[in-house]
């Protein structure tokens, strides 16, 4: 966390790796503890219709995921 506070974390450094570790920790916690309290399910989106912002690192991770997992036609639509 000190790297964040000292502005030593960036897209060019180890920012993506760090963010992936945070996501992994969140996923583990959500899998183990949060699901018993939430009525959400993957792909549901019935009540979670919020505008969200993302950082540059998050945008790059989303782009990488889309590039690796979406069919060509879907990429063109995006």
Tab-separated table of C-alpha atoms in Angstrom:
chain	number	residue	atom	x	y	z
A	1	UNK	CA	0.000	0.000	0.000
A	2	UNK	CA	2.905	2.367	0.596
A	3	UNK	CA	3.667	2.252	-3.147
A	4	UNK	CA	0.221	3.694	-3.826
A	5	UNK	CA	0.641	6.465	-1.273
A	6	UNK	CA	4.133	7.303	-2.512
A	7	UNK	CA	2.960	7.326	-6.151
A	8	UNK	CA	5.364	4.538	-7.125
A	9	UNK	CA	2.641	2.407	-8.671
A	10	UNK	CA	1.675	2.992	-12.279
A	11	UNK	CA	0.553	1.248	-15.435
A	12	UNK	CA	4.172	1.064	-16.537
A	13	UNK	CA	5.466	-0.399	-13.287
A	14	UNK	CA	3.735	-3.224	-11.467
A	15	UNK	CA	0.282	-1.651	-11.298
A	16	UNK	CA	-1.470	-4.343	-13.310
A	17	UNK	CA	0.073	-7.125	-11.261
A	18	UNK	CA	-0.887	-5.371	-8.015
A	19	UNK	CA	-4.460	-4.805	-9.181
A	20	UNK	CA	-4.798	-8.450	-10.213
A	21	UNK	CA	-3.713	-9.458	-6.693
A	22	UNK	CA	-6.369	-7.166	-5.201
A	23	UNK	CA	-9.014	-8.689	-7.500
A	24	UNK	CA	-7.936	-12.196	-6.513
A	25	UNK	CA	-8.214	-11.360	-2.803
A	26	UNK	CA	-11.643	-9.828	-3.366
A	27	UNK	CA	-12.849	-12.838	-5.346
A	28	UNK	CA	-11.676	-15.198	-2.604
A	29	UNK	CA	-13.449	-13.164	0.071
A	30	UNK	CA	-16.604	-12.839	-2.011
A	31	UNK	CA	-16.628	-16.568	-2.688
A	32	UNK	CA	-16.089	-17.503	0.925
A	33	UNK	CA	-18.078	-14.915	2.868
A	34	UNK	CA	-20.069	-12.339	0.925
A	35	UNK	CA	-22.295	-14.671	-1.102
A	36	UNK	CA	-24.189	-15.781	1.977
A	37	UNK	CA	-25.343	-12.163	2.508
A	38	UNK	CA	-25.925	-11.025	-1.101
A	39	UNK	CA	-28.744	-11.926	-3.447
A	40	UNK	CA	-26.617	-11.147	-6.517
A	41	UNK	CA	-25.543	-13.644	-9.105
A	42	UNK	CA	-23.139	-13.451	-12.022
A	43	UNK	CA	-24.723	-11.745	-15.012
A	44	UNK	CA	-27.849	-10.732	-13.077
A	45	UNK	CA	-27.656	-6.883	-13.214
A	46	UNK	CA	-31.259	-6.504	-12.033
A	47	UNK	CA	-30.466	-3.966	-9.319
A	48	UNK	CA	-26.860	-2.950	-9.950
A	49	UNK	CA	-27.401	-0.331	-12.643
A	50	UNK	CA	-24.814	2.242	-11.619
A	51	UNK	CA	-22.397	4.434	-13.519
A	52	UNK	CA	-18.895	3.399	-12.549
A	53	UNK	CA	-15.534	4.925	-13.254
A	54	UNK	CA	-12.308	3.027	-13.708
A	55	UNK	CA	-8.633	3.775	-13.535
A	56	UNK	CA	-6.238	3.514	-16.467
A	57	UNK	CA	-4.914	0.214	-15.135
A	58	UNK	CA	-8.450	-1.181	-14.844
A	59	UNK	CA	-9.262	-0.022	-18.382
A	60	UNK	CA	-6.186	-1.842	-19.675
A	61	UNK	CA	-7.176	-5.023	-17.846
A	62	UNK	CA	-10.679	-4.796	-19.324
A	63	UNK	CA	-9.242	-4.247	-22.809
A	64	UNK	CA	-6.908	-7.234	-22.410
A	65	UNK	CA	-9.804	-9.421	-21.254
A	66	UNK	CA	-12.014	-8.352	-24.156
A	67	UNK	CA	-9.199	-8.921	-26.655
A	68	UNK	CA	-8.551	-12.405	-25.310
A	69	UNK	CA	-12.139	-13.579	-24.771
A	70	UNK	CA	-14.627	-11.800	-27.047
A	71	UNK	CA	-15.460	-12.829	-30.617
A	72	UNK	CA	-14.425	-10.425	-33.384
A	73	UNK	CA	-18.012	-9.248	-34.021
A	74	UNK	CA	-18.517	-8.330	-30.361
A	75	UNK	CA	-15.220	-6.433	-30.297
A	76	UNK	CA	-16.351	-4.383	-33.285
A	77	UNK	CA	-19.630	-3.514	-31.552
A	78	UNK	CA	-17.737	-2.334	-28.481
